[in-house]
Amino acid sequence: MSDICVAKHAGFCPGVSRAVHLIEQAILDGKGPIYCLGELIHNRIFNESLQARGVRFIEPQDIPSLPGDALVFIRAHGATKDVYQTLADNGLEYIDATCPYVQKIHSIAASATDATFIIIGDKDHPEVQGIVSAAPGKTAVYGSFAELQEAFAGKEPTDEPAILAVQTTFNTDEWKKCQKFIKYLYTHLKICDTICSATENRQREVRTLAAENDLTVVVGSRHSSNTVKLYRIAKEVGGDAILIETSADLAACRARIRAANSILITAGASAPGSIIQEVIKTMADIRNEEVSFAELLEASFKTLHTGDKVTGIVSAVSASELKVDLGTKHTGILVYDEITDESGIDLTEKYHVGDPIDVVCIKFSDSDGTVQLSSKRLDVAKHWDAIKAAHESGEILTGVVKEVIRKEDTYSGVVVTKGTSRVFIPASQSGIAKGESLDPLKGQKVSFKVIDINEDRKRAVGSIKAVQRAEKKLAEEEFYKTIEVGQKFVGTVRAIMNYGAFVNIGPVDGMVHISELSWGRLRPPAEVLTIGQKLNVFIKSFDPETKRISLGYKTPESDPWTIFTNNYAIGDVCDVKIVSLMPFGAFAEIIPELDGLIHNTQIAAKPVANPASVLNIGDKVTVKIVGIDLEAKRINLSIKALLEPEEAPVEEAPAEEAAE
Ligand code: SF4
């Protein structure tokens, strides 16, 4: 047995692997001349091999002087907004190999429109500079926990909103300390843990394995931040550690290599596999290990097992399958059925060479050097975990209604898919009124809460109604915070009762009492209002505790006497409607809720004994206003006055015959 072991997570990370694939492809396709913004990876030998194939390394300030046919290559670290703008201004074509993990942090930074964007990382690192440039507002960069402490010494906590992220390759322990510190300073802080899992795994592994070995050999560049961090961790927890760029550097450390009983070899994210293998071989030579190079190499390759979850890089795409580079000697095969259950998906459109992809190893075949992979099974587990987490936390999920379940005319519910998980929403929880069709929900994107799960059967039950209830409650609470007595609304009549009407004003209903609905005698609400009618109302009183709102309808401006006196005077002629007949005359409506009296003596040229012999209820007649008594609230009208050329003196109506 060799006492040299190779870390499982040594070498190219998915982001670097993707960038390398993309530039190799561009060289093969004869594109160019290719100008890479900064060195593609922190590895001199690899970069020199690219230069030998025509790739030139440039700085952002060189872009304006590039030839028109230049192809600019943006490496995994990404670039600043200014770089993209300069490329556009100069009409240059470019390949963007920004790592998807880094792109995600650009999006987080871009979302900080109303918050300070804080990032923990090296302010001079191109990845951090690119991320910071994506933030639209205030930004702050802190390089370490010590820097944070110094910056905030003596400062009081603030409720200013802030978003906190971290450079992908930052030290995980230092990041934990920074988070703990900063969350007490910003009471409205959203923390986004953006340390890349490849980095995290690599660092975690070294922390464990370096402590178990006498010597740790870290392969990578001294300019690579993740390589230097590996070296520091190994020094902290292990006995001895060496940082080398190539196998040639081992010559200076022969004594330490020979003296160590056990050695761990790890490598930064930008160390090519060929260099790692050369280091293994040279070390075995130095130690005169009996184990052969082939065995060591084999040992370094055989790091995956059935059930292992890993991020690979798509290396070929066809309509029926993907080939995935896992960084092992086995070629990963991901067939259509292990990607999705949906039919008709064009894999060549959805996936591209160089894309990172998360997969699980399901079957190894040493005879043909392949490993069968599945991304679907990983998704199933991931989505079920998300459903379980949402059940525990009460988080609101969104999904699309795929099926409506019904038996004959009875709807039992709908099925919503969330990724690969299916959530059943019973009809009673659908938010649709009992007995109504659930068909309109089909194909709709809905928000729901998970209200029950069956872990064994991987079944979940959801509720759209619970979300609607919660949203309504929230809206009501907000509404009560903003309203005040006297505030006016245009409401909608929702229900009519004997004692008044419920009127909807936004998220709540208020009650308009019967006494508010008429100025004269009380009239049954159903006589005055109809369902759906718009009504100008105002808040008379409200109680946020009991959730009761009393609405007013009558205002001085809506008083019919105010309207009448503002618009009519004695001598005016108007059209009125006969509303009731009395032995002494007929009452006629001048404007809603205000009637005047046409006395028997004023109905025709000569007095009539019985008004019903001349007029009918509902008749429309033209009258002259011949008397207004504001104190007694009486209006006298006359048809006769319009029949005679000369107005005859008018007798005041007897008091007991007063108009309303
Ligand atoms: S270390 Fe992580 S974030 Fe950085 S390039 Fe590699 S995969 Fe992307």
CSV table of N, CA, C and O in Angstrom, one decimal, residues 463-552:
chain,number,residue,atom,x,y,z
A,463,SER,N,-51.9,23.5,-0.1
A,463,SER,CA,-53.1,24.4,0.0
A,463,SER,C,-52.8,25.7,-0.6
A,463,SER,O,-51.9,26.5,-0.3
A,464,ILE,N,-53.6,26.1,-1.6
A,464,ILE,CA,-53.6,27.4,-2.2
A,464,ILE,C,-54.3,28.4,-1.3
A,464,ILE,O,-53.9,29.5,-1.1
A,465,LYS,N,-55.4,27.8,-0.7
A,465,LYS,CA,-56.2,28.6,0.1
A,465,LYS,C,-55.4,29.2,1.3
A,465,LYS,O,-55.6,30.3,1.7
A,466,ALA,N,-54.5,28.4,1.9
A,466,ALA,CA,-53.7,28.8,3.0
A,466,ALA,C,-52.9,30.1,2.6
A,466,ALA,O,-52.7,31.0,3.4
A,467,VAL,N,-52.4,30.1,1.4
A,467,VAL,CA,-51.6,31.2,0.9
A,467,VAL,C,-52.6,32.4,0.8
A,467,VAL,O,-52.2,33.5,1.2
A,468,GLN,N,-53.7,32.2,0.2
A,468,GLN,CA,-54.7,33.3,0.0
A,468,GLN,C,-55.1,33.9,1.3
A,468,GLN,O,-55.2,35.1,1.5
A,469,ARG,N,-55.3,33.0,2.3
A,469,ARG,CA,-55.7,33.4,3.6
A,469,ARG,C,-54.6,34.3,4.2
A,469,ARG,O,-54.9,35.4,4.8
A,470,ALA,N,-53.4,33.8,4.1
A,470,ALA,CA,-52.2,34.5,4.7
A,470,ALA,C,-52.1,35.9,4.0
A,470,ALA,O,-51.8,36.9,4.7
A,471,GLU,N,-52.2,35.9,2.7
A,471,GLU,CA,-52.0,37.1,1.9
A,471,GLU,C,-53.1,38.1,2.3
A,471,GLU,O,-52.9,39.3,2.5
A,472,LYS,N,-54.4,37.6,2.5
A,472,LYS,CA,-55.5,38.5,2.8
A,472,LYS,C,-55.2,39.1,4.2
A,472,LYS,O,-55.4,40.3,4.4
A,473,LYS,N,-54.8,38.2,5.1
A,473,LYS,CA,-54.5,38.7,6.5
A,473,LYS,C,-53.5,39.8,6.5
A,473,LYS,O,-53.6,40.8,7.2
A,474,LEU,N,-52.4,39.6,5.7
A,474,LEU,CA,-51.4,40.5,5.7
A,474,LEU,C,-51.9,41.9,5.1
A,474,LEU,O,-51.6,42.9,5.6
A,475,ALA,N,-52.6,41.7,4.0
A,475,ALA,CA,-53.2,42.9,3.3
A,475,ALA,C,-54.1,43.6,4.3
A,475,ALA,O,-54.1,44.9,4.3
A,476,GLU,N,-54.9,42.9,5.1
A,476,GLU,CA,-55.8,43.5,6.0
A,476,GLU,C,-55.0,44.3,7.1
A,476,GLU,O,-55.3,45.4,7.4
A,477,GLU,N,-54.0,43.6,7.6
A,477,GLU,CA,-53.2,44.3,8.6
A,477,GLU,C,-52.5,45.6,8.1
A,477,GLU,O,-52.5,46.6,8.7
A,478,GLU,N,-52.0,45.5,6.8
A,478,GLU,CA,-51.4,46.7,6.2
A,478,GLU,C,-52.5,47.8,6.0
A,478,GLU,O,-52.2,48.9,6.3
A,479,PHE,N,-53.7,47.3,5.6
A,479,PHE,CA,-54.8,48.3,5.4
A,479,PHE,C,-55.1,49.0,6.7
A,479,PHE,O,-55.3,50.3,6.7
A,480,TYR,N,-55.3,48.3,7.8
A,480,TYR,CA,-55.6,48.9,9.0
A,480,TYR,C,-54.6,49.9,9.5
A,480,TYR,O,-54.9,50.9,10.2
A,481,LYS,N,-53.3,49.7,9.0
A,481,LYS,CA,-52.3,50.6,9.4
A,481,LYS,C,-52.4,51.9,8.7
A,481,LYS,O,-51.8,52.9,9.1
A,482,THR,N,-53.0,51.9,7.5
A,482,THR,CA,-53.0,53.1,6.7
A,482,THR,C,-54.3,53.9,6.8
A,482,THR,O,-54.3,55.1,6.4
A,483,ILE,N,-55.4,53.3,7.2
A,483,ILE,CA,-56.6,54.1,7.1
A,483,ILE,C,-56.8,55.1,8.3
A,483,ILE,O,-56.2,54.9,9.3
A,484,GLU,N,-57.7,56.1,8.1
A,484,GLU,CA,-58.1,57.0,9.2
A,484,GLU,C,-59.5,57.4,9.0
A,484,GLU,O,-60.1,57.3,7.9
A,485,VAL,N,-60.1,57.8,10.1
A,485,VAL,CA,-61.5,58.2,10.1
A,485,VAL,C,-61.7,59.4,9.1
A,485,VAL,O,-60.8,60.3,9.1
A,486,GLY,N,-62.7,59.3,8.3
A,486,GLY,CA,-63.0,60.3,7.3
A,486,GLY,C,-62.5,60.0,6.0
A,486,GLY,O,-62.8,60.6,5.0
A,487,GLN,N,-61.6,59.0,5.9
A,487,GLN,CA,-61.0,58.6,4.6
A,487,GLN,C,-62.1,58.1,3.6
A,487,GLN,O,-63.0,57.4,4.0
A,488,LYS,N,-62.0,58.6,2.4
A,488,LYS,CA,-63.1,58.3,1.4
A,488,LYS,C,-62.7,57.1,0.5
A,488,LYS,O,-61.5,57.0,0.2
A,489,PHE,N,-63.7,56.3,0.1
A,489,PHE,CA,-63.4,55.2,-0.8
A,489,PHE,C,-64.6,55.1,-1.8
A,489,PHE,O,-65.7,55.5,-1.5
A,490,VAL,N,-64.3,54.6,-2.9
A,490,VAL,CA,-65.4,54.1,-3.8
A,490,VAL,C,-65.5,52.6,-3.6
A,490,VAL,O,-64.7,51.9,-4.0
A,491,GLY,N,-66.6,52.2,-2.8
A,491,GLY,CA,-66.7,50.8,-2.5
A,491,GLY,C,-67.7,50.1,-3.4
A,491,GLY,O,-68.3,50.7,-4.3
A,492,THR,N,-67.8,48.8,-3.2
A,492,THR,CA,-68.7,48.0,-4.0
A,492,THR,C,-69.6,47.2,-3.1
A,492,THR,O,-69.1,46.6,-2.1
A,493,VAL,N,-70.9,47.3,-3.3
A,493,VAL,CA,-71.9,46.6,-2.4
A,493,VAL,C,-71.7,45.1,-2.6
A,493,VAL,O,-71.8,44.6,-3.7
A,494,ARG,N,-71.4,44.4,-1.4
A,494,ARG,CA,-71.1,43.0,-1.5
A,494,ARG,C,-72.3,42.2,-1.0
A,494,ARG,O,-72.6,41.1,-1.5
A,495,ALA,N,-73.0,42.7,0.0
A,495,ALA,CA,-74.1,42.0,0.6
A,495,ALA,C,-75.1,43.0,1.2
A,495,ALA,O,-74.7,44.0,1.8
A,496,ILE,N,-76.4,42.6,1.0
A,496,ILE,CA,-77.4,43.6,1.6
A,496,ILE,C,-78.2,42.8,2.7
A,496,ILE,O,-78.7,41.7,2.5
A,497,MET,N,-78.2,43.5,3.8
A,497,MET,CA,-78.9,42.9,5.0
A,497,MET,C,-80.1,43.8,5.3
A,497,MET,O,-80.2,44.9,4.8
A,498,ASN,N,-80.9,43.4,6.3
A,498,ASN,CA,-82.1,44.2,6.7
A,498,ASN,C,-81.6,45.5,7.4
A,498,ASN,O,-82.2,46.5,7.3
A,499,TYR,N,-80.4,45.4,8.1
A,499,TYR,CA,-79.9,46.5,8.9
A,499,TYR,C,-78.9,47.3,8.2
A,499,TYR,O,-78.3,48.2,8.8
A,500,GLY,N,-78.6,47.0,7.0
A,500,GLY,CA,-77.6,47.8,6.3
A,500,GLY,C,-77.0,47.0,5.1
A,500,GLY,O,-77.5,46.1,4.6
A,501,ALA,N,-75.7,47.4,4.7
A,501,ALA,CA,-75.1,46.7,3.6
A,501,ALA,C,-73.6,46.6,3.9
A,501,ALA,O,-73.0,47.5,4.5
A,502,PHE,N,-73.0,45.4,3.4
A,502,PHE,CA,-71.6,45.3,3.5
A,502,PHE,C,-71.0,45.8,2.2
A,502,PHE,O,-71.4,45.4,1.1
A,503,VAL,N,-70.0,46.7,2.4
A,503,VAL,CA,-69.4,47.3,1.2
A,503,VAL,C,-67.9,47.0,1.2
A,503,VAL,O,-67.3,47.2,2.2
A,504,ASN,N,-67.4,46.5,0.1
A,504,ASN,CA,-66.0,46.2,0.0
A,504,ASN,C,-65.2,47.4,-0.3
A,504,ASN,O,-65.5,48.1,-1.3
A,505,ILE,N,-64.2,47.6,0.5
A,505,ILE,CA,-63.2,48.7,0.2
A,505,ILE,C,-61.8,48.1,0.3
A,505,ILE,O,-61.2,48.1,1.3
A,506,GLY,N,-61.4,47.6,-0.9
A,506,GLY,CA,-60.0,47.0,-0.9
A,506,GLY,C,-60.0,45.6,-0.3
A,506,GLY,O,-60.9,44.8,-0.6
A,507,PRO,N,-59.1,45.4,0.7
A,507,PRO,CA,-59.0,44.0,1.2
A,507,PRO,C,-60.1,43.7,2.3
A,507,PRO,O,-60.1,42.6,2.8
A,508,VAL,N,-60.9,44.6,2.7
A,508,VAL,CA,-61.8,44.4,3.8
A,508,VAL,C,-63.2,44.9,3.3
A,508,VAL,O,-63.4,45.6,2.4
A,509,ASP,N,-64.2,44.4,4.1
A,509,ASP,CA,-65.6,44.9,4.0
A,509,ASP,C,-66.0,45.8,5.2
A,509,ASP,O,-65.6,45.5,6.3
A,510,GLY,N,-66.7,46.9,4.9
A,510,GLY,CA,-67.2,47.7,6.0
A,510,GLY,C,-68.7,47.7,6.0
A,510,GLY,O,-69.3,47.2,5.0
A,511,MET,N,-69.3,48.1,7.1
A,511,MET,CA,-70.8,48.1,7.2
A,511,MET,C,-71.3,49.5,7.1
A,511,MET,O,-70.9,50.4,7.8
A,512,VAL,N,-72.3,49.7,6.1
A,512,VAL,CA,-73.0,50.9,6.1
A,512,VAL,C,-74.4,50.7,6.7
A,512,VAL,O,-75.2,49.8,6.2
A,513,HIS,N,-74.7,51.3,7.8
A,513,HIS,CA,-75.9,51.1,8.5
A,513,HIS,C,-77.1,51.7,7.8
A,513,HIS,O,-76.9,52.6,7.0
A,514,ILE,N,-78.3,51.1,8.0
A,514,ILE,CA,-79.5,51.5,7.3
A,514,ILE,C,-79.7,53.0,7.4
A,514,ILE,O,-80.1,53.7,6.5
A,515,SER,N,-79.4,53.5,8.6
A,515,SER,CA,-79.6,55.0,8.8
A,515,SER,C,-78.8,55.9,8.0
A,515,SER,O,-79.0,57.0,7.8
A,516,GLU,N,-77.7,55.3,7.4
A,516,GLU,CA,-76.8,56.0,6.5
A,516,GLU,C,-77.2,56.1,5.1
A,516,GLU,O,-76.7,56.7,4.3
A,517,LEU,N,-78.3,55.2,4.8
A,517,LEU,CA,-78.6,55.0,3.4
A,517,LEU,C,-79.6,56.0,2.9
A,517,LEU,O,-79.9,56.1,1.7
A,518,SER,N,-80.3,56.7,3.7
A,518,SER,CA,-81.3,57.6,3.2
A,518,SER,C,-81.4,58.9,4.2
A,518,SER,O,-81.1,58.8,5.3
A,519,TRP,N,-81.8,60.0,3.6
A,519,TRP,CA,-81.9,61.2,4.3
A,519,TRP,C,-83.3,61.4,5.0
A,519,TRP,O,-83.4,62.1,6.0
A,520,GLY,N,-84.2,60.9,4.4
A,520,GLY,CA,-85.6,61.1,4.9
A,520,GLY,C,-86.0,59.9,5.8
A,520,GLY,O,-85.2,59.4,6.6
A,521,ARG,N,-87.1,59.3,5.5
A,521,ARG,CA,-87.5,58.2,6.3
A,521,ARG,C,-86.6,57.0,5.9
A,521,ARG,O,-86.0,56.9,4.9
A,522,LEU,N,-86.5,56.0,6.9
A,522,LEU,CA,-85.6,54.9,6.7
A,522,LEU,C,-86.2,54.0,5.6
A,522,LEU,O,-87.4,53.8,5.6
A,523,ARG,N,-85.4,53.6,4.7
A,523,ARG,CA,-85.9,52.8,3.6
A,523,ARG,C,-85.1,51.5,3.6
A,523,ARG,O,-83.9,51.4,3.9
A,524,PRO,N,-85.7,50.3,3.3
A,524,PRO,CA,-85.0,49.0,3.4
A,524,PRO,C,-83.8,49.1,2.4
A,524,PRO,O,-83.9,49.6,1.3
A,525,PRO,N,-82.6,48.7,2.9
A,525,PRO,CA,-81.4,48.7,2.1
A,525,PRO,C,-81.6,48.1,0.7
A,525,PRO,O,-81.1,48.7,-0.3
A,526,ALA,N,-82.4,47.1,0.6
A,526,ALA,CA,-82.6,46.4,-0.7
A,526,ALA,C,-83.3,47.4,-1.7
A,526,ALA,O,-83.3,47.2,-2.9
A,527,GLU,N,-84.0,48.4,-1.1
A,527,GLU,CA,-84.7,49.3,-2.0
A,527,GLU,C,-83.8,50.4,-2.5
A,527,GLU,O,-84.0,50.9,-3.6
A,528,VAL,N,-82.7,50.6,-1.8
A,528,VAL,CA,-81.8,51.7,-2.1
A,528,VAL,C,-80.6,51.2,-2.9
A,528,VAL,O,-80.1,51.9,-3.8
A,529,LEU,N,-80.2,50.0,-2.6
A,529,LEU,CA,-78.9,49.5,-3.2
A,529,LEU,C,-79.1,48.2,-4.0
A,529,LEU,O,-80.1,47.5,-3.8
A,530,THR,N,-78.1,47.9,-4.9
A,530,THR,CA,-78.1,46.6,-5.5
A,530,THR,C,-76.7,46.0,-5.4
A,530,THR,O,-75.7,46.8,-5.2
A,531,ILE,N,-76.6,44.7,-5.4
A,531,ILE,CA,-75.3,44.0,-5.3
A,531,ILE,C,-74.4,44.5,-6.4
A,531,ILE,O,-74.9,44.5,-7.6
A,532,GLY,N,-73.2,44.8,-6.1
A,532,GLY,CA,-72.2,45.2,-7.2
A,532,GLY,C,-72.2,46.7,-7.4
A,532,GLY,O,-71.4,47.2,-8.2
A,533,GLN,N,-73.2,47.4,-6.8
A,533,GLN,CA,-73.3,48.9,-7.1
A,533,GLN,C,-72.1,49.6,-6.5
A,533,GLN,O,-71.6,49.2,-5.4
A,534,LYS,N,-71.6,50.6,-7.1
A,534,LYS,CA,-70.4,51.4,-6.6
A,534,LYS,C,-71.0,52.5,-5.7
A,534,LYS,O,-72.1,53.1,-6.0
A,535,LEU,N,-70.3,52.7,-4.6
A,535,LEU,CA,-70.9,53.6,-3.6
A,535,LEU,C,-69.8,54.5,-3.0
A,535,LEU,O,-68.7,54.0,-2.7
A,536,ASN,N,-70.0,55.8,-3.0
A,536,ASN,CA,-69.0,56.7,-2.3
A,536,ASN,C,-69.2,56.6,-0.8
A,536,ASN,O,-70.3,57.0,-0.4
A,537,VAL,N,-68.2,56.1,-0.1
A,537,VAL,CA,-68.4,56.0,1.3
A,537,VAL,C,-67.1,56.6,2.0
A,537,VAL,O,-66.2,56.9,1.4
A,538,PHE,N,-67.3,56.7,3.3
A,538,PHE,CA,-66.1,57.2,4.1
A,538,PHE,C,-66.1,56.4,5.4
A,538,PHE,O,-67.1,55.9,5.9
A,539,ILE,N,-64.9,56.4,6.1
A,539,ILE,CA,-64.8,55.7,7.3
A,539,ILE,C,-65.3,56.5,8.5
A,539,ILE,O,-64.8,57.6,8.7
A,540,LYS,N,-66.3,56.0,9.2
A,540,LYS,CA,-66.8,56.7,10.3
A,540,LYS,C,-66.1,56.3,11.6
A,540,LYS,O,-65.7,57.1,12.4
A,541,SER,N,-65.8,54.9,11.7
A,541,SER,CA,-65.0,54.4,12.8
A,541,SER,C,-64.4,53.1,12.4
A,541,SER,O,-65.0,52.4,11.5
A,542,PHE,N,-63.4,52.6,13.1
A,542,PHE,CA,-62.8,51.3,12.8
A,542,PHE,C,-62.1,50.8,14.0
A,542,PHE,O,-61.6,51.5,14.9
A,543,ASP,N,-62.0,49.4,14.1
A,543,ASP,CA,-61.3,48.8,15.2
A,543,ASP,C,-60.4,47.7,14.7
A,543,ASP,O,-61.0,46.6,14.3
A,544,PRO,N,-59.1,47.9,14.7
A,544,PRO,CA,-58.2,46.9,14.1
A,544,PRO,C,-58.3,45.5,14.9
A,544,PRO,O,-58.0,44.5,14.3
A,545,GLU,N,-58.7,45.6,16.2
A,545,GLU,CA,-58.7,44.4,17.0
A,545,GLU,C,-59.9,43.5,16.5
A,545,GLU,O,-59.7,42.3,16.2
A,546,THR,N,-61.1,44.1,16.5
A,546,THR,CA,-62.3,43.3,16.1
A,546,THR,C,-62.5,43.2,14.6
A,546,THR,O,-63.3,42.5,14.1
A,547,LYS,N,-61.6,44.0,13.9
A,547,LYS,CA,-61.7,44.0,12.4
A,547,LYS,C,-63.1,44.5,12.0
A,547,LYS,O,-63.7,43.9,11.1
A,548,ARG,N,-63.5,45.5,12.6
A,548,ARG,CA,-64.8,46.1,12.2
A,548,ARG,C,-64.6,47.5,11.7
A,548,ARG,O,-63.9,48.3,12.3
A,549,ILE,N,-65.3,47.8,10.6
A,549,ILE,CA,-65.3,49.1,10.0
A,549,ILE,C,-66.7,49.6,9.8
A,549,ILE,O,-67.5,48.9,9.2
A,550,SER,N,-67.0,50.8,10.4
A,550,SER,CA,-68.3,51.4,10.2
A,550,SER,C,-68.1,52.5,9.1
A,550,SER,O,-67.3,53.3,9.2
A,551,LEU,N,-68.9,52.3,8.1
A,551,LEU,CA,-68.8,53.3,6.9
A,551,LEU,C,-70.0,54.3,6.9
A,551,LEU,O,-71.1,53.9,7.3
A,552,GLY,N,-69.7,55.5,6.5
A,552,GLY,CA,-70.7,56.5,6.4
A,552,GLY,C,-71.0,56.7,4.9
A,552,GLY,O,-70.1,56.4,4.0
